[in-house]
């Protein structure tokens, strides 16, 4: 069915959306490890890999977001799969593919965490036993926390504004400004100051809005248009 003011470009919660998008594209924690895994770790190859991968990710994200919102407009859920009915076989296959993607991505995140723990507490060397124990503990803690929540909206928003925003906007620019030898009014310094200011505003305002106006979640319930009793209502509100 149609929803009122569905095509307004941005509402007050757009700040939280910036945090979520930042969280989706953040990769700082993997950068050194991926750079070292290149066959020829040069800045030219690194630049090519990062630009191609991020550009492809942007295109895919925009296509999925646009198609999802054009389909459901004002009824769009934070998790687009929540909008599809359970008897939709194609959506079920999409959920399966997404699950496989998460399974394949999860070890990469755990690998970084394990590497940090090894360097901080074990001087970079883990025996086979500790290697297994640390890996199992990391996976168990992350899985246990994830099972407590069934709504991804507030999780992504808090992760975005509290974790991704500092790592994307604040910390890199602050380090650059601290180490820069240029005059304060140099263009690179001014751009860094602008990005730093935007990052601080997004983190502060996004956190406040997330706490005051958390995103609603369907908690696994099917949308009203999935039930046969709503067929007449559904047909009467759709444009001819």
mmCIF file of C-alpha atoms in Angstrom:
data_model
loop_
_atom_site.group_PDB
_atom_site.id
_atom_site.type_symbol
_atom_site.label_atom_id
_atom_site.label_comp_id
_atom_site.label_asym_id
_atom_site.label_seq_id
_atom_site.Cartn_x
_atom_site.Cartn_y
_atom_site.Cartn_z
ATOM 1 C CA UNK A 1 0.000 0.000 0.000
ATOM 2 C CA UNK A 2 1.011 3.598 -0.454
ATOM 3 C CA UNK A 3 2.628 5.355 2.486
ATOM 4 C CA UNK A 4 2.503 9.076 3.210
ATOM 5 C CA UNK A 5 5.610 11.188 2.505
ATOM 6 C CA UNK A 6 7.416 8.126 1.231
ATOM 7 C CA UNK A 7 9.711 10.017 -1.131
ATOM 8 C CA UNK A 8 11.131 12.644 1.236
ATOM 9 C CA UNK A 9 14.877 12.488 0.702
ATOM 10 C CA UNK A 10 16.033 12.683 4.316
ATOM 11 C CA UNK A 11 14.403 12.714 7.737
ATOM 12 C CA UNK A 12 15.832 13.313 11.200
ATOM 13 C CA UNK A 13 17.219 9.780 11.449
ATOM 14 C CA UNK A 14 19.442 10.316 8.394
ATOM 15 C CA UNK A 15 22.336 10.879 10.817
ATOM 16 C CA UNK A 16 21.996 7.312 12.085
ATOM 17 C CA UNK A 17 21.982 6.148 8.474
ATOM 18 C CA UNK A 18 25.402 7.753 7.968
ATOM 19 C CA UNK A 19 26.698 5.688 10.880
ATOM 20 C CA UNK A 20 25.200 2.493 9.455
ATOM 21 C CA UNK A 21 26.714 3.155 6.025
ATOM 22 C CA UNK A 22 30.080 3.910 7.620
ATOM 23 C CA UNK A 23 29.893 0.618 9.491
ATOM 24 C CA UNK A 24 29.117 -1.208 6.239
ATOM 25 C CA UNK A 25 32.187 0.177 4.473
ATOM 26 C CA UNK A 26 34.700 0.198 7.303
ATOM 27 C CA UNK A 27 37.763 -1.961 6.685
ATOM 28 C CA UNK A 28 40.582 -0.204 8.577
ATOM 29 C CA UNK A 29 41.116 -3.166 10.864
ATOM 30 C CA UNK A 30 41.809 -5.460 7.885
ATOM 31 C CA UNK A 31 43.910 -3.056 5.838
ATOM 32 C CA UNK A 32 47.396 -4.066 6.985
ATOM 33 C CA UNK A 33 46.603 -7.769 6.852
ATOM 34 C CA UNK A 34 45.108 -7.546 3.358
ATOM 35 C CA UNK A 35 47.952 -5.336 2.135
ATOM 36 C CA UNK A 36 50.444 -7.931 3.325
ATOM 37 C CA UNK A 37 48.526 -10.702 1.538
ATOM 38 C CA UNK A 38 48.942 -9.069 -1.905
ATOM 39 C CA UNK A 39 51.252 -10.912 -4.283
ATOM 40 C CA UNK A 40 52.983 -7.594 -4.993
ATOM 41 C CA UNK A 41 52.280 -5.303 -2.005
ATOM 42 C CA UNK A 42 52.832 -1.942 -3.653
ATOM 43 C CA UNK A 43 50.866 1.281 -3.191
ATOM 44 C CA UNK A 44 49.790 1.145 -6.853
ATOM 45 C CA UNK A 45 48.310 -2.344 -6.486
ATOM 46 C CA UNK A 46 46.806 -1.439 -3.113
ATOM 47 C CA UNK A 47 45.136 1.637 -4.592
ATOM 48 C CA UNK A 48 43.728 -0.421 -7.464
ATOM 49 C CA UNK A 49 42.347 -3.106 -5.136
ATOM 50 C CA UNK A 50 40.738 -0.654 -2.708
ATOM 51 C CA UNK A 51 39.183 1.569 -5.367
ATOM 52 C CA UNK A 52 37.754 -1.370 -7.335
ATOM 53 C CA UNK A 53 36.405 -3.194 -4.280
ATOM 54 C CA UNK A 54 34.861 -0.151 -2.592
ATOM 55 C CA UNK A 55 33.369 1.100 -5.888
ATOM 56 C CA UNK A 56 31.806 -2.301 -6.524
ATOM 57 C CA UNK A 57 30.444 -2.378 -2.972
ATOM 58 C CA UNK A 58 28.922 1.093 -3.434
ATOM 59 C CA UNK A 59 27.207 0.092 -6.685
ATOM 60 C CA UNK A 60 25.777 -3.105 -5.176
ATOM 61 C CA UNK A 61 24.593 -1.300 -2.030
ATOM 62 C CA UNK A 62 22.899 1.484 -3.995
ATOM 63 C CA UNK A 63 21.156 -0.976 -6.335
ATOM 64 C CA UNK A 64 19.837 -3.117 -3.479
ATOM 65 C CA UNK A 65 18.820 -0.123 -1.372
ATOM 66 C CA UNK A 66 17.048 1.630 -4.249
ATOM 67 C CA UNK A 67 15.194 -1.478 -5.424
ATOM 68 C CA UNK A 68 14.198 -2.381 -1.870
ATOM 69 C CA UNK A 69 12.879 1.073 -1.054
ATOM 70 C CA UNK A 70 11.067 1.500 -4.378
ATOM 71 C CA UNK A 71 9.248 -1.750 -3.628
ATOM 72 C CA UNK A 72 8.194 -1.114 -0.006
ATOM 73 C CA UNK A 73 8.666 2.698 0.422
ATOM 74 C CA UNK A 74 7.441 3.742 3.882
ATOM 75 C CA UNK A 75 7.086 0.131 5.057
ATOM 76 C CA UNK A 76 10.749 -0.671 4.457
ATOM 77 C CA UNK A 77 12.323 -2.451 7.423
ATOM 78 C CA UNK A 78 15.908 -2.028 8.597
ATOM 79 C CA UNK A 79 16.492 -5.591 7.394
ATOM 80 C CA UNK A 80 14.954 -5.692 3.912
ATOM 81 C CA UNK A 81 14.364 -9.453 4.189
ATOM 82 C CA UNK A 82 11.827 -8.717 6.931
ATOM 83 C CA UNK A 83 9.613 -7.137 4.263
ATOM 84 C CA UNK A 84 9.235 -10.343 2.295
ATOM 85 C CA UNK A 85 6.672 -12.971 3.194
ATOM 86 C CA UNK A 86 7.740 -16.381 4.443
ATOM 87 C CA UNK A 87 6.206 -18.154 1.454
ATOM 88 C CA UNK A 88 8.385 -16.147 -0.948
ATOM 89 C CA UNK A 89 10.837 -18.797 -2.142
ATOM 90 C CA UNK A 90 13.157 -16.327 -3.873
ATOM 91 C CA UNK A 91 13.430 -14.227 -0.697
ATOM 92 C CA UNK A 92 14.127 -17.402 1.287
ATOM 93 C CA UNK A 93 16.949 -18.216 -1.118
ATOM 94 C CA UNK A 94 18.220 -14.648 -0.637
ATOM 95 C CA UNK A 95 18.220 -15.147 3.143
ATOM 96 C CA UNK A 96 20.217 -18.345 2.652
ATOM 97 C CA UNK A 97 22.778 -16.539 0.479
ATOM 98 C CA UNK A 98 23.060 -13.757 3.035
ATOM 99 C CA UNK A 99 23.610 -16.318 5.789
ATOM 100 C CA UNK A 100 26.413 -17.908 3.775
ATOM 101 C CA UNK A 101 27.959 -14.457 3.286
ATOM 102 C CA UNK A 102 27.910 -13.809 7.038
ATOM 103 C CA UNK A 103 29.438 -17.236 7.725
ATOM 104 C CA UNK A 104 32.268 -16.532 5.286
ATOM 105 C CA UNK A 105 32.839 -12.997 6.606
ATOM 106 C CA UNK A 106 32.752 -13.890 10.301
ATOM 107 C CA UNK A 107 36.146 -15.691 10.359
ATOM 108 C CA UNK A 108 37.846 -12.673 8.773
ATOM 109 C CA UNK A 109 36.609 -10.457 11.619
ATOM 110 C CA UNK A 110 37.626 -13.039 14.225
ATOM 111 C CA UNK A 111 41.044 -13.297 12.594
ATOM 112 C CA UNK A 112 41.707 -9.612 13.231
ATOM 113 C CA UNK A 113 40.504 -9.839 16.829
ATOM 114 C CA UNK A 114 42.657 -12.893 17.438
ATOM 115 C CA UNK A 115 45.669 -11.161 15.904
ATOM 116 C CA UNK A 116 45.236 -8.192 18.267
ATOM 117 C CA UNK A 117 44.881 -10.465 21.311
ATOM 118 C CA UNK A 118 47.978 -12.424 20.260
ATOM 119 C CA UNK A 119 50.049 -9.261 19.893
ATOM 120 C CA UNK A 120 48.849 -7.615 23.114
ATOM 121 C CA UNK A 121 48.844 -10.572 25.511
ATOM 122 C CA UNK A 122 51.094 -13.215 23.917
ATOM 123 C CA UNK A 123 53.772 -11.138 22.133
ATOM 124 C CA UNK A 124 52.465 -12.234 18.738
ATOM 125 C CA UNK A 125 52.943 -15.972 19.276
ATOM 126 C CA UNK A 126 50.108 -18.391 19.964
ATOM 127 C CA UNK A 127 50.579 -22.095 20.512
ATOM 128 C CA UNK A 128 48.171 -24.470 18.804
ATOM 129 C CA UNK A 129 46.175 -24.937 22.001
ATOM 130 C CA UNK A 130 45.890 -21.186 22.705
ATOM 131 C CA UNK A 131 45.140 -20.566 19.039
ATOM 132 C CA UNK A 132 42.097 -22.839 19.267
ATOM 133 C CA UNK A 133 41.028 -21.588 22.708
ATOM 134 C CA UNK A 134 41.196 -17.900 21.750
ATOM 135 C CA UNK A 135 39.316 -18.544 18.498
ATOM 136 C CA UNK A 136 36.553 -20.478 20.250
ATOM 137 C CA UNK A 137 36.201 -17.833 22.977
ATOM 138 C CA UNK A 138 35.931 -15.002 20.428
ATOM 139 C CA UNK A 139 33.308 -16.850 18.378
ATOM 140 C CA UNK A 140 31.362 -17.925 21.487
ATOM 141 C CA UNK A 141 31.232 -14.392 22.937
ATOM 142 C CA UNK A 142 30.204 -12.817 19.631
ATOM 143 C CA UNK A 143 27.597 -15.508 18.964
ATOM 144 C CA UNK A 144 26.202 -15.301 22.499
ATOM 145 C CA UNK A 145 25.736 -11.535 22.286
ATOM 146 C CA UNK A 146 24.149 -11.782 18.832
ATOM 147 C CA UNK A 147 21.616 -14.367 20.020
ATOM 148 C CA UNK A 148 20.347 -11.983 22.701
ATOM 149 C CA UNK A 149 19.087 -9.459 20.115
ATOM 150 C CA UNK A 150 16.754 -10.158 17.216
ATOM 151 C CA UNK A 151 16.657 -6.592 15.882
ATOM 152 C CA UNK A 152 19.653 -5.467 13.860
ATOM 153 C CA UNK A 153 18.586 -1.833 13.496
ATOM 154 C CA UNK A 154 19.746 -0.439 16.847
ATOM 155 C CA UNK A 155 22.829 -2.696 16.814
ATOM 156 C CA UNK A 156 23.962 -1.367 13.439
ATOM 157 C CA UNK A 157 23.188 2.212 14.437
ATOM 158 C CA UNK A 158 25.148 2.039 17.705
ATOM 159 C CA UNK A 159 28.039 0.221 16.036
ATOM 160 C CA UNK A 160 28.008 2.830 13.309
ATOM 161 C CA UNK A 161 28.011 5.976 15.447
ATOM 162 C CA UNK A 162 30.249 4.660 18.265
ATOM 163 C CA UNK A 163 32.703 2.442 16.368
ATOM 164 C CA UNK A 164 32.657 3.089 12.638
ATOM 165 C CA UNK A 165 32.398 6.878 12.760
ATOM 166 C CA UNK A 166 35.522 7.338 14.941
ATOM 167 C CA UNK A 167 37.477 4.813 12.866
ATOM 168 C CA UNK A 168 36.403 6.324 9.535
ATOM 169 C CA UNK A 169 36.181 10.068 10.220
ATOM 170 C CA UNK A 170 37.735 11.016 13.555
ATOM 171 C CA UNK A 171 40.853 8.970 14.366
ATOM 172 C CA UNK A 172 42.513 9.053 10.884
ATOM 173 C CA UNK A 173 42.021 12.801 10.462
ATOM 174 C CA UNK A 174 43.147 13.527 14.038
ATOM 175 C CA UNK A 175 46.316 11.493 13.459
ATOM 176 C CA UNK A 176 46.935 13.281 10.169
ATOM 177 C CA UNK A 177 46.525 16.704 11.753
ATOM 178 C CA UNK A 178 48.826 15.721 14.605
ATOM 179 C CA UNK A 179 51.568 14.501 12.257
ATOM 180 C CA UNK A 180 51.146 17.038 9.453
ATOM 181 C CA UNK A 181 54.062 19.398 8.820
ATOM 182 C CA UNK A 182 52.008 21.767 6.639
ATOM 183 C CA UNK A 183 50.650 25.142 7.706
ATOM 184 C CA UNK A 184 47.318 25.077 9.516
ATOM 185 C CA UNK A 185 45.546 26.681 6.551
ATOM 186 C CA UNK A 186 46.852 24.153 4.021
ATOM 187 C CA UNK A 187 44.055 22.583 1.951
ATOM 188 C CA UNK A 188 44.762 19.063 3.263
ATOM 189 C CA UNK A 189 44.564 20.282 6.859
ATOM 190 C CA UNK A 190 41.340 22.176 6.214
ATOM 191 C CA UNK A 191 39.733 19.134 4.601
ATOM 192 C CA UNK A 192 40.855 16.989 7.533
ATOM 193 C CA UNK A 193 39.343 19.479 9.980
ATOM 194 C CA UNK A 194 36.077 19.404 8.055
ATOM 195 C CA UNK A 195 35.954 15.592 8.069
ATOM 196 C CA UNK A 196 36.864 15.534 11.776
ATOM 197 C CA UNK A 197 34.057 17.984 12.590
ATOM 198 C CA UNK A 198 31.527 15.990 10.578
ATOM 199 C CA UNK A 199 32.617 12.807 12.339
ATOM 200 C CA UNK A 200 32.202 14.320 15.805
ATOM 201 C CA UNK A 201 28.753 15.674 14.912
ATOM 202 C CA UNK A 202 27.607 12.368 13.404
ATOM 203 C CA UNK A 203 28.841 10.404 16.422
ATOM 204 C CA UNK A 204 27.270 12.751 18.995
ATOM 205 C CA UNK A 205 23.951 13.470 17.283
ATOM 206 C CA UNK A 206 23.615 9.907 16.001
ATOM 207 C CA UNK A 207 24.110 8.427 19.480
ATOM 208 C CA UNK A 208 21.551 10.757 21.051
ATOM 209 C CA UNK A 209 18.961 10.092 18.330
ATOM 210 C CA UNK A 210 19.547 6.329 18.496
ATOM 211 C CA UNK A 211 18.871 6.308 22.244
ATOM 212 C CA UNK A 212 15.887 8.667 22.074
ATOM 213 C CA UNK A 213 14.335 7.282 18.885
ATOM 214 C CA UNK A 214 15.454 3.670 18.396
ATOM 215 C CA UNK A 215 14.496 2.029 15.147
ATOM 216 C CA UNK A 216 11.416 -0.148 15.416
ATOM 217 C CA UNK A 217 11.759 -3.784 14.482
ATOM 218 C CA UNK A 218 9.250 -6.411 13.352
ATOM 219 C CA UNK A 219 10.946 -9.037 15.574
ATOM 220 C CA UNK A 220 10.379 -11.717 12.942
ATOM 221 C CA UNK A 221 6.649 -11.053 12.513
ATOM 222 C CA UNK A 222 5.283 -11.104 9.003
ATOM 223 C CA UNK A 223 4.102 -7.844 7.481
ATOM 224 C CA UNK A 224 0.340 -7.250 7.368
ATOM 225 C CA UNK A 225 0.196 -7.554 3.583
ATOM 226 C CA UNK A 226 1.369 -11.186 3.764
ATOM 227 C CA UNK A 227 -1.939 -12.444 5.157
ATOM 228 C CA UNK A 228 -4.874 -13.436 2.891
ATOM 229 C CA UNK A 229 -7.320 -11.454 5.040
ATOM 230 C CA UNK A 230 -5.630 -8.253 3.856
ATOM 231 C CA UNK A 231 -5.940 -9.047 0.149
ATOM 232 C CA UNK A 232 -8.970 -6.839 -0.381
ATOM 233 C CA UNK A 233 -7.375 -3.952 1.503
ATOM 234 C CA UNK A 234 -4.165 -4.491 -0.435
ATOM 235 C CA UNK A 235 -5.906 -4.442 -3.804
ATOM 236 C CA UNK A 236 -8.042 -1.399 -2.987
ATOM 237 C CA UNK A 237 -5.106 0.815 -2.089
ATOM 238 C CA UNK A 238 -2.809 -0.040 -4.960
ATOM 239 C CA UNK A 239 -2.928 2.294 -7.983
ATOM 240 C CA UNK A 240 -4.632 0.849 -11.087
#
